[in-house]
């Protein structure tokens, strides 16, 4: 893991609006490592790892999300390598199954 890692929970209207795909596209374009997945409670969970300013910029972007999303809250806390290791082998950024 290089730089910093953040574990992020996003709530609001963030499922069924392309939020996960948007997160993956944005994170990949920024060169971040990590993953994104839906949660059964209707939220989206993600882990971002990379340069501190890039990770901060990604978290700020999560407050907006894609066009049809309505983000109520974004909670970010320090991440760790165990969380980052949940991504699929060989992928820099993964879609994970719903939990």
Short mmCIF file of C-alpha atoms in Angstrom, two decimals:
data_model
loop_
_atom_site.label_atom_id
_atom_site.label_comp_id
_atom_site.label_asym_id
_atom_site.label_seq_id
_atom_site.Cartn_x
_atom_site.Cartn_y
_atom_site.Cartn_z
CA UNK A 1 0.00 0.00 0.00
CA UNK A 2 1.48 3.33 -1.02
CA UNK A 3 0.42 6.69 0.43
CA UNK A 4 -2.74 6.60 2.53
CA UNK A 5 -5.83 4.42 2.59
CA UNK A 6 -9.34 5.53 3.53
CA UNK A 7 -12.40 3.39 4.24
CA UNK A 8 -15.46 5.31 3.02
CA UNK A 9 -19.20 4.84 3.58
CA UNK A 10 -21.62 6.77 1.36
CA UNK A 11 -25.32 7.02 2.15
CA UNK A 12 -28.31 8.50 0.35
CA UNK A 13 -29.72 7.55 -3.04
CA UNK A 14 -26.53 5.81 -4.14
CA UNK A 15 -27.79 2.46 -5.42
CA UNK A 16 -29.50 2.00 -8.78
CA UNK A 17 -28.02 5.26 -10.10
CA UNK A 18 -24.62 4.09 -11.38
CA UNK A 19 -22.75 5.19 -8.26
CA UNK A 20 -20.43 2.16 -8.05
CA UNK A 21 -19.49 2.39 -11.72
CA UNK A 22 -18.88 6.11 -11.31
CA UNK A 23 -16.65 5.47 -8.27
CA UNK A 24 -14.64 2.84 -10.14
CA UNK A 25 -14.22 5.12 -13.17
CA UNK A 26 -13.19 8.12 -11.05
CA UNK A 27 -10.80 6.10 -8.87
CA UNK A 28 -9.18 4.44 -11.89
CA UNK A 29 -8.77 7.78 -13.67
CA UNK A 30 -7.04 9.14 -10.55
CA UNK A 31 -4.69 6.12 -10.36
CA UNK A 32 -6.09 4.93 -7.03
CA UNK A 33 -6.15 1.39 -5.74
CA UNK A 34 -9.07 -0.12 -3.84
CA UNK A 35 -12.61 -1.39 -4.28
CA UNK A 36 -16.29 -0.48 -4.14
CA UNK A 37 -19.44 -2.44 -3.23
CA UNK A 38 -23.09 -2.03 -2.35
CA UNK A 39 -24.34 -2.79 1.13
CA UNK A 40 -27.74 -4.30 1.87
CA UNK A 41 -28.69 -1.22 3.89
CA UNK A 42 -28.68 0.85 0.67
CA UNK A 43 -25.29 2.48 1.19
CA UNK A 44 -22.09 2.14 -0.83
CA UNK A 45 -18.76 1.23 0.74
CA UNK A 46 -15.34 1.89 -0.77
CA UNK A 47 -11.64 1.80 0.00
CA UNK A 48 -9.26 4.22 -1.71
CA UNK A 49 -5.47 4.02 -1.51
CA UNK A 50 -2.95 6.40 -3.05
CA UNK A 51 -1.35 9.79 -2.64
CA UNK A 52 -2.98 11.75 0.21
CA UNK A 53 -4.15 14.66 -1.97
CA UNK A 54 -5.59 12.31 -4.61
CA UNK A 55 -7.46 10.25 -2.01
CA UNK A 56 -8.82 13.46 -0.45
CA UNK A 57 -9.97 14.65 -3.87
CA UNK A 58 -11.74 11.35 -4.49
CA UNK A 59 -13.54 11.55 -1.15
CA UNK A 60 -14.61 15.12 -1.95
CA UNK A 61 -15.96 13.92 -5.31
CA UNK A 62 -17.96 11.21 -3.51
CA UNK A 63 -20.03 13.98 -1.90
CA UNK A 64 -21.35 14.82 -5.39
CA UNK A 65 -21.41 11.45 -7.15
CA UNK A 66 -22.94 10.84 -10.57
CA UNK A 67 -25.85 12.85 -11.98
CA UNK A 68 -28.77 10.85 -10.56
CA UNK A 69 -27.30 10.20 -7.12
CA UNK A 70 -28.29 12.13 -4.02
CA UNK A 71 -25.59 11.83 -1.38
CA UNK A 72 -26.71 12.43 2.20
CA UNK A 73 -23.42 11.63 3.96
CA UNK A 74 -19.86 10.50 3.34
CA UNK A 75 -17.95 9.06 6.28
CA UNK A 76 -14.23 8.44 5.85
CA UNK A 77 -11.90 6.81 8.33
CA UNK A 78 -8.36 5.47 8.08
CA UNK A 79 -8.13 2.26 6.09
CA UNK A 80 -5.65 -0.56 6.45
CA UNK A 81 -4.02 -3.19 4.27
CA UNK A 82 -6.49 -5.92 5.33
CA UNK A 83 -9.32 -3.90 3.76
CA UNK A 84 -7.31 -3.17 0.62
CA UNK A 85 -6.55 -6.88 0.28
CA UNK A 86 -10.26 -7.64 -0.23
CA UNK A 87 -9.96 -6.58 -3.89
CA UNK A 88 -9.65 -9.24 -6.56
CA UNK A 89 -6.16 -10.55 -7.28
CA UNK A 90 -4.43 -8.68 -10.08
CA UNK A 91 -6.87 -5.74 -10.06
CA UNK A 92 -5.96 -2.22 -8.97
CA UNK A 93 -9.63 -1.37 -8.37
CA UNK A 94 -12.39 -3.96 -7.93
CA UNK A 95 -16.17 -4.23 -7.79
CA UNK A 96 -16.95 -6.49 -4.84
CA UNK A 97 -20.19 -8.39 -4.14
CA UNK A 98 -22.90 -6.82 -1.99
CA UNK A 99 -22.63 -7.42 1.75
#
